[in-house]
């Protein structure tokens, strides 16, 4: 079983469905969202930080359609109050 380590240190099982739904909310059609979920799941390992999952999802979104990546980032900024620093390795937009 692959567990994700949240920012507060809690651990929870990796859920591909969460990645898929998030990709769809960013604008990806169902089949693309499923492919993103599968790609992120293949790269996941036990103890993977949630921030790394977020980064991998953003990479997948960007590779398929940069608008989807921007949609995700706008949601993070507006709803979750996350700035660019929360999205490791990506420049501020």
C-alpha positions as a printed NumPy array, in Angstrom:
array([[  0.   ,   0.   ,   0.   ],
       [  1.235,   3.474,  -0.888],
       [  0.712,   6.102,   1.797],
       [  0.854,   9.851,   1.233],
       [  2.405,  12.092,   3.866],
       [  0.342,  15.258,   4.258],
       [  1.889,  18.627,   5.145],
       [  0.901,  18.194,   8.799],
       [  2.57 ,  14.776,   8.964],
       [ -0.583,  12.674,   8.76 ],
       [ -0.461,   9.642,   6.477],
       [ -3.293,   8.48 ,   4.268],
       [ -3.579,   5.93 ,   1.474],
       [ -2.93 ,   7.191,  -2.044],
       [ -6.236,   7.602,  -3.889],
       [ -5.958,   7.721,  -7.672],
       [ -9.603,   8.852,  -7.769],
       [ -8.663,  12.104,  -5.998],
       [ -6.102,  12.855,  -8.705],
       [ -8.573,  11.979, -11.464],
       [-11.333,  14.184, -10.04 ],
       [ -8.917,  17.059,  -9.504],
       [ -7.705,  16.8  , -13.107],
       [-11.306,  16.867, -14.328],
       [-12.019,  19.946, -12.201],
       [ -9.01 ,  21.577, -13.875],
       [-10.629,  20.967, -17.267],
       [ -9.285,  17.599, -18.395],
       [-11.811,  15.286, -20.076],
       [-12.464,  11.994, -18.288],
       [-10.044,   9.866, -20.321],
       [ -7.215,  12.393, -19.947],
       [ -7.964,  12.727, -16.231],
       [ -7.817,   8.946, -15.836],
       [ -4.486,   8.854, -17.683],
       [ -3.134,  11.542, -15.357],
       [ -4.312,   9.581, -12.316],
       [ -2.659,   6.414, -13.615],
       [  0.622,   8.205, -14.408],
       [  0.792,   9.756, -10.95 ],
       [ -0.08 ,   6.434,  -9.318],
       [  2.735,   4.672, -11.216],
       [  5.219,   7.263,  -9.932],
       [  3.95 ,   7.201,  -6.326],
       [  5.882,   5.432,  -3.588],
       [  5.197,   4.784,   0.067],
       [  5.769,   7.962,   2.031],
       [  5.457,  10.29 ,  -0.964],
       [  4.813,  13.854,   0.212],
       [  1.488,  15.366,  -0.861],
       [  3.451,  18.287,  -2.342],
       [  5.23 ,  15.884,  -4.696],
       [  1.908,  14.456,  -5.844],
       [  0.686,  17.992,  -6.515],
       [  3.841,  18.722,  -8.518],
       [  3.453,  15.535, -10.571],
       [ -0.198,  16.33 , -11.308],
       [  0.749,  19.821, -12.423],
       [  3.456,  18.411, -14.707],
       [  0.927,  16.038, -16.27 ],
       [ -1.63 ,  18.819, -16.729],
       [  0.979,  21.147, -18.26 ],
       [  2.159,  18.466, -20.697],
       [ -1.381,  17.833, -21.924],
       [ -2.8  ,  21.366, -21.861],
       [ -1.193,  24.361, -20.121],
       [ -4.651,  25.861, -19.549],
       [ -5.5  ,  22.929, -17.267],
       [ -2.396,  23.606, -15.205],
       [ -3.341,  27.285, -14.918],
       [ -6.896,  26.336, -13.883],
       [ -5.477,  24.175, -11.075],
       [ -3.129,  26.957,  -9.928],
       [ -5.92 ,  29.543,  -9.954],
       [ -8.051,  27.232,  -7.808],
       [ -5.165,  26.757,  -5.356],
       [ -4.663,  30.506,  -5.09 ],
       [ -8.329,  31.48 ,  -4.87 ],
       [ -9.9  ,  28.689,  -2.856],
       [ -7.115,  26.989,  -0.972],
       [ -5.157,  30.221,  -0.451],
       [ -1.927,  28.62 ,  -1.674],
       [  0.742,  30.792,  -3.198],
       [  3.435,  29.817,  -5.667],
       [  5.688,  28.649,  -2.817],
       [  3.197,  25.883,  -2.036],
       [  3.682,  24.491,  -5.523],
       [  7.275,  23.311,  -5.218],
       [  9.516,  23.899,  -8.168],
       [  7.172,  26.127, -10.133],
       [  7.636,  29.838, -10.755],
       [  5.007,  32.311,  -9.572],
       [  2.442,  33.171, -12.231]])
